[in-house]
XYZ file of N, CA and C in Angstrom:
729
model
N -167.806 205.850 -161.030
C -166.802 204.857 -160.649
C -166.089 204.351 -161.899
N -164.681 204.143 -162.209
C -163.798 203.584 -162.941
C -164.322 202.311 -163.510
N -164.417 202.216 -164.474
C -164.280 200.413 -164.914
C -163.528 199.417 -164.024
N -162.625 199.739 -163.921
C -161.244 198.975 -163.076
C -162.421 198.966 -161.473
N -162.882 199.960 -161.033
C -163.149 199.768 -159.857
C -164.191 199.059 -159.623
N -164.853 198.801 -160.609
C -166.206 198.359 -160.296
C -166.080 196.990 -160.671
N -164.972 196.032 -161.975
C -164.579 195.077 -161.762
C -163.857 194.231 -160.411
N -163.030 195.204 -160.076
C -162.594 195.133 -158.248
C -164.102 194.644 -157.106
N -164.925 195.123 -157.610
C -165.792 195.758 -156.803
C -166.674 194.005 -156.770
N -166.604 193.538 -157.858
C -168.028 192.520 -158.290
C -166.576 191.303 -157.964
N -165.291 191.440 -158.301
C -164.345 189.939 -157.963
C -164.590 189.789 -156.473
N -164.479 191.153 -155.704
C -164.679 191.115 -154.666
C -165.476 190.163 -153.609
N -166.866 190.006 -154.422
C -167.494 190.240 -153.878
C -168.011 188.400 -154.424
N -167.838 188.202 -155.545
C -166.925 186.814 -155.980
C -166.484 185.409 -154.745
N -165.385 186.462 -154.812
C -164.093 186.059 -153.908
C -164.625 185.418 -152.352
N -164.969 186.608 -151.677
C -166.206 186.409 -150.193
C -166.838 185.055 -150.618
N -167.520 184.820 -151.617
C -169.164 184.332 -151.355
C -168.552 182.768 -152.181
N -167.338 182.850 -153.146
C -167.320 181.735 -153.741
C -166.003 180.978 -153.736
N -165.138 181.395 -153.060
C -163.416 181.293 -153.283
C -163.246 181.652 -151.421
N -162.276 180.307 -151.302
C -161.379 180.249 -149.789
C -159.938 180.519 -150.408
N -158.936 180.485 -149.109
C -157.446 180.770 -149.308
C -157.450 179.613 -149.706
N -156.436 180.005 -151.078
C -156.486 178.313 -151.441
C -156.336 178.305 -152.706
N -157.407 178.811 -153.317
C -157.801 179.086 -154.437
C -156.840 180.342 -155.169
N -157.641 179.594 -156.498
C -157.014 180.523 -157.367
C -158.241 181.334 -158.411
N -157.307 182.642 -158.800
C -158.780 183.289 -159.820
C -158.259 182.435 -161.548
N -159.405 182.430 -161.587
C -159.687 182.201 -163.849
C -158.570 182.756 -164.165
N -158.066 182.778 -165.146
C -156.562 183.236 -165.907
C -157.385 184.861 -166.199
N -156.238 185.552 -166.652
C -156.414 187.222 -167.174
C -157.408 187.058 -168.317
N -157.089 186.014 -168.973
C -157.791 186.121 -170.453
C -159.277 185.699 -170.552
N -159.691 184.648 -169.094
C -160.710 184.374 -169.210
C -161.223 185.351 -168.531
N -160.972 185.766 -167.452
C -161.641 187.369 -166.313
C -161.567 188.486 -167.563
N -160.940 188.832 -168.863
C -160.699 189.551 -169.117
C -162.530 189.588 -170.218
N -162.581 188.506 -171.112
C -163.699 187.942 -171.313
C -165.386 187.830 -170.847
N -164.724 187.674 -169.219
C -165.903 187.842 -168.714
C -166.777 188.829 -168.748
N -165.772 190.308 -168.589
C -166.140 191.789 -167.694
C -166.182 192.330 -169.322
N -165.499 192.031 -170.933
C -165.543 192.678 -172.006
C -164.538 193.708 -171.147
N -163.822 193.147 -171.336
C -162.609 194.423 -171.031
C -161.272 194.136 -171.504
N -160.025 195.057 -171.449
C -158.683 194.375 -171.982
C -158.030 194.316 -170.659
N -156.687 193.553 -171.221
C -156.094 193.633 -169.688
C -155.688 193.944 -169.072
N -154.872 195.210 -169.607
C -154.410 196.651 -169.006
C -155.574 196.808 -167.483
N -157.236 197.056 -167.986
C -157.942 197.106 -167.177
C -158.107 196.333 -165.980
N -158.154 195.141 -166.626
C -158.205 193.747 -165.831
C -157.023 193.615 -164.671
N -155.725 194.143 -164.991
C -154.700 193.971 -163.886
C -155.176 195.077 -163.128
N -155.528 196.370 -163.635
C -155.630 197.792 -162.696
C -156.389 196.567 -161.521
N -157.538 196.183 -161.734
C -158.320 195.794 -160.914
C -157.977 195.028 -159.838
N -157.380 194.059 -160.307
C -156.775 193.103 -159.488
C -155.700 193.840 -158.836
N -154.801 194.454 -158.963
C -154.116 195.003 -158.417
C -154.785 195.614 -156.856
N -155.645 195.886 -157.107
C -156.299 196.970 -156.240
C -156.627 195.229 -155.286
N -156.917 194.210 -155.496
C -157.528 193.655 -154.717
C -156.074 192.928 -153.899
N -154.921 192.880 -155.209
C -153.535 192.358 -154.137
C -153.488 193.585 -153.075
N -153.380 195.007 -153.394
C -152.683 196.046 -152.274
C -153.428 195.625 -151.163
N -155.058 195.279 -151.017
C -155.986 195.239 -150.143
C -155.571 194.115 -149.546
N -155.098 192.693 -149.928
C -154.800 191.587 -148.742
C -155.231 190.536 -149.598
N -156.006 190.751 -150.307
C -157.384 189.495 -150.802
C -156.746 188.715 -151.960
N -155.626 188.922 -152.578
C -154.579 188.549 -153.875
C -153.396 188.164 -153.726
N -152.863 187.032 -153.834
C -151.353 187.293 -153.958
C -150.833 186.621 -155.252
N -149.916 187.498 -156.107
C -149.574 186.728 -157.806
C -148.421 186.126 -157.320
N -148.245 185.180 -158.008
C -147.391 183.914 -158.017
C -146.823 183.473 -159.401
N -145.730 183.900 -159.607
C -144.896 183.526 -161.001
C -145.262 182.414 -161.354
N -145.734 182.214 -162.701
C -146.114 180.888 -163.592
C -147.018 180.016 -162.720
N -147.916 180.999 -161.902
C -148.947 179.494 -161.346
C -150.295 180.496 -161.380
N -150.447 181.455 -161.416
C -151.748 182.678 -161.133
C -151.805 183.478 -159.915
N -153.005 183.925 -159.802
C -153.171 184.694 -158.653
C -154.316 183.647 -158.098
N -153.603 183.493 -156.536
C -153.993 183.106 -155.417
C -155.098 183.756 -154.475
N -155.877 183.195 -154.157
C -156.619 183.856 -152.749
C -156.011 183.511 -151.378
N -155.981 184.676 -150.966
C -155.248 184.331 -149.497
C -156.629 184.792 -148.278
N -156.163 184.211 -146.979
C -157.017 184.396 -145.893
C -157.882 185.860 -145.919
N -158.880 185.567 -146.279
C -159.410 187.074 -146.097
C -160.250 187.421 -145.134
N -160.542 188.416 -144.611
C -160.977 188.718 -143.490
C -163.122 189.254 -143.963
N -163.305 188.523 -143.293
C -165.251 188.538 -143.267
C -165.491 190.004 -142.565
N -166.024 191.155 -143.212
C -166.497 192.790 -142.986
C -167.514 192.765 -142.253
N -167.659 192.432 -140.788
C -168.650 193.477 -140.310
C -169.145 194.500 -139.496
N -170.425 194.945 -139.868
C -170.797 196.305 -139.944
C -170.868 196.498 -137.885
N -170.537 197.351 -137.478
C -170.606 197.443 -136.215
C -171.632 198.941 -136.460
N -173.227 198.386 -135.890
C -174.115 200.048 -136.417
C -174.939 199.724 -135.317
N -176.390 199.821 -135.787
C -177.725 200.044 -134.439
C -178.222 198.698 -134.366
N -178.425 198.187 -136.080
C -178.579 196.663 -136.047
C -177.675 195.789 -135.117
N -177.536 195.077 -134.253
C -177.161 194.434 -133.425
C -177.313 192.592 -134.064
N -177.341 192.004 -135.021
C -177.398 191.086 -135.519
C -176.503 190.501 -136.248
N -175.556 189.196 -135.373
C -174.189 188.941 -136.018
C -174.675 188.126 -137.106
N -175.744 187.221 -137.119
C -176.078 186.202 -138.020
C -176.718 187.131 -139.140
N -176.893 188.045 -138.647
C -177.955 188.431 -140.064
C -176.864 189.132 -141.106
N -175.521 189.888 -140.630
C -174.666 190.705 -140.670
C -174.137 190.309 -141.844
N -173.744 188.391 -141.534
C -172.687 187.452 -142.258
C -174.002 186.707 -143.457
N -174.790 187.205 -142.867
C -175.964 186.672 -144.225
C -175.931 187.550 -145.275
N -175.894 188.705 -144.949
C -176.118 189.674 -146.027
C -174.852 189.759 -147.107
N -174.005 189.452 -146.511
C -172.576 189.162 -147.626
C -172.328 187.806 -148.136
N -173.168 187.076 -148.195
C -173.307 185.873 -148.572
C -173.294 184.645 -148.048
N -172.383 184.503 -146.857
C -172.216 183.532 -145.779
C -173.691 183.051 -145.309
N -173.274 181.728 -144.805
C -174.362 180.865 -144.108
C -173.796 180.575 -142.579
N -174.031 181.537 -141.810
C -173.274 181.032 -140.324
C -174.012 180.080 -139.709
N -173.813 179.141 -138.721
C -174.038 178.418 -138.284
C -174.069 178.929 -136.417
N -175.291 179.277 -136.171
C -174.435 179.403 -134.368
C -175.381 178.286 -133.803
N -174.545 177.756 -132.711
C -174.940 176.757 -131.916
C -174.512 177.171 -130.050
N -175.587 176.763 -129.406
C -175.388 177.567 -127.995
C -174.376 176.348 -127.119
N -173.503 177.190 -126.689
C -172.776 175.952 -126.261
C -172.693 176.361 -124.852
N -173.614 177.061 -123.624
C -173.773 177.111 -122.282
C -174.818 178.154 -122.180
N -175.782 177.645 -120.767
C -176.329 178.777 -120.562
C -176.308 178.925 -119.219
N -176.282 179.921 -118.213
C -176.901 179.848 -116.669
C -177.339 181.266 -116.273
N -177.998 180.934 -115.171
C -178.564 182.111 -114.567
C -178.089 183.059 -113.795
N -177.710 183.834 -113.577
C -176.821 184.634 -112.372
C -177.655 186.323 -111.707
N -176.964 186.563 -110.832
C -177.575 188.050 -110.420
C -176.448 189.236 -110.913
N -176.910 190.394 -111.084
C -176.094 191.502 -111.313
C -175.363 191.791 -110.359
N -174.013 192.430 -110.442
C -173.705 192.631 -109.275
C -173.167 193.694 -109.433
N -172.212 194.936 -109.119
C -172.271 196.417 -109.074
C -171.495 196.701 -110.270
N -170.110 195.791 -110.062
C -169.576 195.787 -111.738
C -170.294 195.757 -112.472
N -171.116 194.526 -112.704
C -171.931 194.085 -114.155
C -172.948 195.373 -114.600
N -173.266 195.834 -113.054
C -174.308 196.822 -113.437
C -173.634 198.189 -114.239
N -172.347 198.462 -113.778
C -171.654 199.811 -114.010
C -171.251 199.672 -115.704
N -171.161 198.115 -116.244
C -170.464 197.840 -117.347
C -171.743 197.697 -118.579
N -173.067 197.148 -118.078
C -174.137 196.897 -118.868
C -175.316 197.634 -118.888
N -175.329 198.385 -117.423
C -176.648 199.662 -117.629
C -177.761 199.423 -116.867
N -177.728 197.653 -116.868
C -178.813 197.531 -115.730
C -178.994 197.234 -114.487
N -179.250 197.324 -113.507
C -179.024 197.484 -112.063
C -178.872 196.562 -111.519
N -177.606 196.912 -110.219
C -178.090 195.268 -109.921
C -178.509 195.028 -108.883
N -178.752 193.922 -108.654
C -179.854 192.765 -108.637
C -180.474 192.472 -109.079
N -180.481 192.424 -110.593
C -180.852 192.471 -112.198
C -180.874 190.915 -112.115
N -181.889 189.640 -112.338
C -181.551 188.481 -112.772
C -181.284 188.758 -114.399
N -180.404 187.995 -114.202
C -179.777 187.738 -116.062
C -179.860 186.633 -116.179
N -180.075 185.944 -117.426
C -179.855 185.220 -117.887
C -178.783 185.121 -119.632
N -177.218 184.288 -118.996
C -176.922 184.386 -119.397
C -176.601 183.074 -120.570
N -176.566 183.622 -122.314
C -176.335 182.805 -123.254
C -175.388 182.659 -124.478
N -174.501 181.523 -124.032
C -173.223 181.054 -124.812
C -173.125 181.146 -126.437
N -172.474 181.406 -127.449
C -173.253 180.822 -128.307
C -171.592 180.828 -129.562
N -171.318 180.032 -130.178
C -170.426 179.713 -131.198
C -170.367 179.842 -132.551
N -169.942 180.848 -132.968
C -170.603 181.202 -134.873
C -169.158 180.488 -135.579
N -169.651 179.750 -136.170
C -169.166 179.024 -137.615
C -169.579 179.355 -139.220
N -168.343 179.342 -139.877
C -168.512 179.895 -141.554
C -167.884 178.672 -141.798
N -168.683 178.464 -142.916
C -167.816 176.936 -143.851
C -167.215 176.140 -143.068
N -167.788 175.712 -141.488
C -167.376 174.584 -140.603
C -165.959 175.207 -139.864
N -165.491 176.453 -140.437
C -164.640 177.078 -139.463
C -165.415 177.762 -138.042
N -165.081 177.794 -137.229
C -165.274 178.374 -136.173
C -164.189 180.090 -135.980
N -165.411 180.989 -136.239
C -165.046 182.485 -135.790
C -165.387 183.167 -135.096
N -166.166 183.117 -134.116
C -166.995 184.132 -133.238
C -167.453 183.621 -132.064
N -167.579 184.288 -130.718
C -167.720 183.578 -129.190
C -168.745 184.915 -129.265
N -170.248 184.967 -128.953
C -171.088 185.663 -127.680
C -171.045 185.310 -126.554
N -170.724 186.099 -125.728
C -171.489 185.878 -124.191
C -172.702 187.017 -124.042
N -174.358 186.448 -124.307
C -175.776 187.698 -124.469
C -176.303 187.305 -122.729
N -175.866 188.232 -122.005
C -176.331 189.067 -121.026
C -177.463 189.208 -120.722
N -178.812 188.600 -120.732
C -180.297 189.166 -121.389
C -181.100 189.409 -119.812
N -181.353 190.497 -119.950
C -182.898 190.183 -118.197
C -183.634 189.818 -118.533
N -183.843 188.346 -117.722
C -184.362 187.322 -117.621
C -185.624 187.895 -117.751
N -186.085 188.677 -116.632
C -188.006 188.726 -116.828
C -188.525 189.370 -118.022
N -187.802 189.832 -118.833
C -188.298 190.414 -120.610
C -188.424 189.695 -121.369
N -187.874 188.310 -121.251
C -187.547 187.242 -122.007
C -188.365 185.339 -121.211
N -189.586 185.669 -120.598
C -189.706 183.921 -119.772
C -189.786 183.094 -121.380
N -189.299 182.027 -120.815
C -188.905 181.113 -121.965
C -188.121 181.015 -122.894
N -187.474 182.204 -122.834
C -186.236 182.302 -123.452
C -184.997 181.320 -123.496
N -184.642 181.019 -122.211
C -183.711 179.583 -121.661
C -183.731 178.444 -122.225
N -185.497 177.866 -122.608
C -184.977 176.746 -122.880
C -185.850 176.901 -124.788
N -186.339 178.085 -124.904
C -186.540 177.367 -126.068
C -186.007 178.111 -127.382
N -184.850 178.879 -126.820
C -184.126 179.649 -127.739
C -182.503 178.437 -128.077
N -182.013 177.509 -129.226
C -181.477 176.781 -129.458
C -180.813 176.548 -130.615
N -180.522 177.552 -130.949
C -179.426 178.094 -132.162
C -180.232 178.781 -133.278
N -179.271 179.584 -134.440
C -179.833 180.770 -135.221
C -179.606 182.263 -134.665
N -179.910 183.475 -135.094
C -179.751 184.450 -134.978
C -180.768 184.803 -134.038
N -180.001 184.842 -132.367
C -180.995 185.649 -131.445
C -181.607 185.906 -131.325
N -181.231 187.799 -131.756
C -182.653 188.678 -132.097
C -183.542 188.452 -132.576
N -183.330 187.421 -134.177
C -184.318 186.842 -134.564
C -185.505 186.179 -133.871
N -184.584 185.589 -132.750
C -185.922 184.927 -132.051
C -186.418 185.668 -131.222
N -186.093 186.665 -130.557
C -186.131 187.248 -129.702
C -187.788 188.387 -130.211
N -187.195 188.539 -131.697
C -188.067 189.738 -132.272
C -189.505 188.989 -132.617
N -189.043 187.726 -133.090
C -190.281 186.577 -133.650
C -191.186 185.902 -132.319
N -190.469 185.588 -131.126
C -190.949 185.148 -129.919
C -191.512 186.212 -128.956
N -190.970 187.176 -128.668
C -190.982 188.234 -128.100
C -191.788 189.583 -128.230
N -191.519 189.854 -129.303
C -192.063 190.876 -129.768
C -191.276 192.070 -129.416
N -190.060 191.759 -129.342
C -189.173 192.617 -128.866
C -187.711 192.936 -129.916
N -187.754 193.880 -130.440
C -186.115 194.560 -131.170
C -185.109 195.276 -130.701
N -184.777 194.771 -130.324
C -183.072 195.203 -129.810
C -182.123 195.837 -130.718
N -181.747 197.094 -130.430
C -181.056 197.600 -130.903
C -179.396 198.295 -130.013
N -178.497 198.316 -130.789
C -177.256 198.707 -130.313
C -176.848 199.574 -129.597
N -177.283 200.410 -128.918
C -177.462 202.183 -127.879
C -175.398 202.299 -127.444
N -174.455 201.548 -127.671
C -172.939 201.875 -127.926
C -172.351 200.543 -128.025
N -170.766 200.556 -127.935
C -170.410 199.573 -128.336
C -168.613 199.877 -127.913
N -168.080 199.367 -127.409
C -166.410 199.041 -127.080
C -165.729 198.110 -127.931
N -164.844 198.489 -128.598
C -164.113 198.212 -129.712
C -162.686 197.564 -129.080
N -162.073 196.248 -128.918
C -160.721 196.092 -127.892
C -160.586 195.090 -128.773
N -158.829 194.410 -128.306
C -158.172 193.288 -128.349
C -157.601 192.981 -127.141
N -157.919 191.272 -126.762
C -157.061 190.661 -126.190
C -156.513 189.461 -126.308
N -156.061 188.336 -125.658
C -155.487 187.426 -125.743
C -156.461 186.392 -124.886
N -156.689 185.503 -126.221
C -157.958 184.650 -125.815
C -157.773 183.304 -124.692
N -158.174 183.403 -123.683
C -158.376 182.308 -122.687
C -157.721 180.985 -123.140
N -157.981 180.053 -122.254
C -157.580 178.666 -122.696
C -159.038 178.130 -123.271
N -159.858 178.389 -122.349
C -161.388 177.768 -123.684
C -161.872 178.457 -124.567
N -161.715 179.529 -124.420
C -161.988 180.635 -126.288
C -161.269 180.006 -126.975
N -159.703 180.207 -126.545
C -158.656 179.348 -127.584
C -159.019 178.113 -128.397
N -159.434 176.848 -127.324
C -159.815 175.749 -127.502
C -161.404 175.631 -128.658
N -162.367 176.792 -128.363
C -163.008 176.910 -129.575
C -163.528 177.387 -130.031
N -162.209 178.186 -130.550
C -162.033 179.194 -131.616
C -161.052 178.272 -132.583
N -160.867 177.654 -132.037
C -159.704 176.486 -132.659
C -158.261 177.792 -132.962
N -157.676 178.719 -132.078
C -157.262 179.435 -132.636
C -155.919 180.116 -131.277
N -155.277 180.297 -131.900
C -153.642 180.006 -130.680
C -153.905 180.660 -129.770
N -153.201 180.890 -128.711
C -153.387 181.305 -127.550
C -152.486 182.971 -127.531
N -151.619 183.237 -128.395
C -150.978 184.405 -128.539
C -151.140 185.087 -129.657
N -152.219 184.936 -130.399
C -152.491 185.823 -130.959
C -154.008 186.666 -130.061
N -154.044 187.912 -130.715
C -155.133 188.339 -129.945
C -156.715 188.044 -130.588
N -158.305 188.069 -130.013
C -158.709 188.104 -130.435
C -159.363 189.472 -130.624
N -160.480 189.688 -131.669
C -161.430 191.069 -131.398
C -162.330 190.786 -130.924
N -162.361 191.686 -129.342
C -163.944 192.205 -128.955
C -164.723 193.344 -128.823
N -166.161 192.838 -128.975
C -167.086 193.623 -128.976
C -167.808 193.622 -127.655
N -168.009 194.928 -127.211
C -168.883 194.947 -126.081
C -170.370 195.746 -126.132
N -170.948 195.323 -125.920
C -172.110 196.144 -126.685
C -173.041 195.961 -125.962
N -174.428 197.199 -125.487
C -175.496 197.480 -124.849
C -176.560 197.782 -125.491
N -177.086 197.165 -125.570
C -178.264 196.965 -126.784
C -179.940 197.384 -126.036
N -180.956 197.975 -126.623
C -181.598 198.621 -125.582
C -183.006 198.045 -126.981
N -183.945 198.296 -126.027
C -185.296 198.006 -126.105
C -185.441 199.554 -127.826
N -186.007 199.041 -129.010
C -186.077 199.996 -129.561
C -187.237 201.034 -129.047
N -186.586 202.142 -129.217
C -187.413 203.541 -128.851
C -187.170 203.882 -127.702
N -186.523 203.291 -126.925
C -186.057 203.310 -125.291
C -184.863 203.585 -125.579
N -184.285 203.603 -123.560
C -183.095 203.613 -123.675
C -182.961 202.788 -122.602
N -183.936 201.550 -122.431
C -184.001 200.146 -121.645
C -183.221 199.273 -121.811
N -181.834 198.838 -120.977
C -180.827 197.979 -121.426
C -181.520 196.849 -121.692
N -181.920 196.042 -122.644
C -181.822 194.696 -122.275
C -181.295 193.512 -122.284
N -179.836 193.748 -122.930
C -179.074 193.242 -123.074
C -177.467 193.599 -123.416
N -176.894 193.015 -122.374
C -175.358 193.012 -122.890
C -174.086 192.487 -123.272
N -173.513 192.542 -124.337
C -173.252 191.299 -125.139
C -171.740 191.372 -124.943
N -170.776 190.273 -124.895
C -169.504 190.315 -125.452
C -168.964 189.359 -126.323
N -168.554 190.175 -127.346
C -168.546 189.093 -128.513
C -166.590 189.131 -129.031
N -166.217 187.973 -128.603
C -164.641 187.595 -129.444
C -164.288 187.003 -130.770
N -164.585 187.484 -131.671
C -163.823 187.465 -133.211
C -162.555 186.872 -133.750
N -162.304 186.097 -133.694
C -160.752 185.499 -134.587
C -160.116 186.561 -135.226
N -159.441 187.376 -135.100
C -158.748 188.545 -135.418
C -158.144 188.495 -137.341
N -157.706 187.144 -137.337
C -157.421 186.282 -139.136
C -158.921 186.335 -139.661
N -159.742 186.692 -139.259
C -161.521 186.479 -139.987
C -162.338 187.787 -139.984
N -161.716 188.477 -139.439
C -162.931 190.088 -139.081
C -162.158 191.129 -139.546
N -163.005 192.163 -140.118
C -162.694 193.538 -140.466
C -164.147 194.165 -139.791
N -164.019 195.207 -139.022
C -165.060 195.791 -138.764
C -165.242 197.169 -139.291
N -166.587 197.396 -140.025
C -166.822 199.240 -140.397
C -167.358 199.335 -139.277
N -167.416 200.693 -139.279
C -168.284 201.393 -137.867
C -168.921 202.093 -138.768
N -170.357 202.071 -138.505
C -171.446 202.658 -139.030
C -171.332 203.982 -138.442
N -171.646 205.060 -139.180
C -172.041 206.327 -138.616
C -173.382 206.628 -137.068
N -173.795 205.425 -136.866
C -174.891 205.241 -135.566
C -174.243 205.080 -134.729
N -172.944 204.917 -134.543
C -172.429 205.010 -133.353
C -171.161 205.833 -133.260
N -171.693 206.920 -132.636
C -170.567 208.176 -132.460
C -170.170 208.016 -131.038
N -170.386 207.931 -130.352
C -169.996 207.746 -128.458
C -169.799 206.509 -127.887
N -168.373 206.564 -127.749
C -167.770 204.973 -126.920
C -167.989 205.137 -125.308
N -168.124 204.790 -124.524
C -168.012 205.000 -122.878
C -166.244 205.412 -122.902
N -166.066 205.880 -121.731
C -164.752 206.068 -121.335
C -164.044 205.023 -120.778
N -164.605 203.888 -120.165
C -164.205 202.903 -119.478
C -164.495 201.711 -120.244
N -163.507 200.972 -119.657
C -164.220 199.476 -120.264
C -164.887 198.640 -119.391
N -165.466 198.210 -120.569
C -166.642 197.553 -119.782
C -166.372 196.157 -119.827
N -166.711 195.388 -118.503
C -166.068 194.454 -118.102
C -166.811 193.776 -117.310
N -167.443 192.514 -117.743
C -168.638 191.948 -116.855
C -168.268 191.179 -115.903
């Protein structure tokens, strides 16, 4: 890897974990200092981080951070909290509804498990730095999970799920869409009504099985997400899935 790229590589990564839009980077001379490099090098780098979105230079004031979008991994791991941990973030989720319902032929055709499937279904709101970015709706059958309802109450799911349970859930596919978020997504997502958001639809199965036990739909603030697709998921369904 280039010098230039691997300085790119560590501002980057900087930038994510320590710097909002807003901000500005250290002058050339002090970044230049930091890395022992000149500045020929030092702009290659930055450059690379304006073409990408994450930079914008500004005559006689520096380079700016602008809105950048939070990377995540769409793979087998099925864990949004753990996802935004690993890049430095501290998410915050808090459950904001839960109720009980039965499957019914849609739900079954869209999630895998049959119906007259009791589900139990759980709300839940992910926040970064007191912003609000992310809506679950987790799908779960109820009888894999007793006690799940009332004593699962914010944090990363699976986590509890794997710690309470004894159970790991993993990702078995996943539907990749945009739409145009409701009047209560809107309301909190804190986020307009015409722009679109990103969702995820995803069937997550008992590991070593191919036991649905859960199916998730998750809406993203479209200004906050970049998603990779992991090489674990090669096969989308043909249809959408639609609970």
């Amino acid at each position: 890897m280039a010098v230039y790229q691997d300085v790119a590589r560590i501002l980057e990564q900087d930038i994510r974990e320590n710097l909002v839009s807003g901000d500005y980077l250290p002058s050339e001379a002090e970044l230049a200092r930091r890395f022992s490099i000149n500045r020929h090098t030092l702009r290659r780098a930055v450059d690379q981080l304006v073409d990408a979105g994450m930079l914008l230079r500004q005559q006689g004031k520096g380079t700016l951070v602008v809105e950048h979008a939070l990377e995540y991994n769409i793979g087998a791991r099925a864990r949004f909290s753990e996802a935004l941990e690993a890049m430095g973030h501290n998410p915050v989720s808090e459950v904001i509804g839960r109720r009980v319902l039965v499957a019914d032929e849609r739900f079954a055709r869209a999630s895998g498990m049959p119906a007259g499937t009791p589900i139990l279904q759980v709300d839940t709101l992910r926040s970064v730095k007191g912003k609000p970015v992310n809506l679950i709706s987790h799908y779960l059958r109820r009888e894999a999970f007793p006690g799940l309802e009332t004593d699962y109450r914010g944090g990363s799911l699976h986590a509890h799920i794997e710690q309470h349970h004894g159970i790991k859930l993993v990702r078995q596919q996943a539907l990749i869409s945009t739409t145009l978020p409701g009047t209560r997504d809107a309301e909190l997502l804190q986020y307009p009504r015409h722009m679109p958001v990103l969702v995820v639809k995803s069937n997550n199965v008992r590991t070593g099985t191919d036991e649905v036990l859960e199916y998730s739909l998750s809406r993203g603030r479209a200004d906050c997400f970049e998603f990779r697709v992991q090489p674990g998921i090669t096969d989308l369904p043909d249809g959408e899935l639609t609970p």
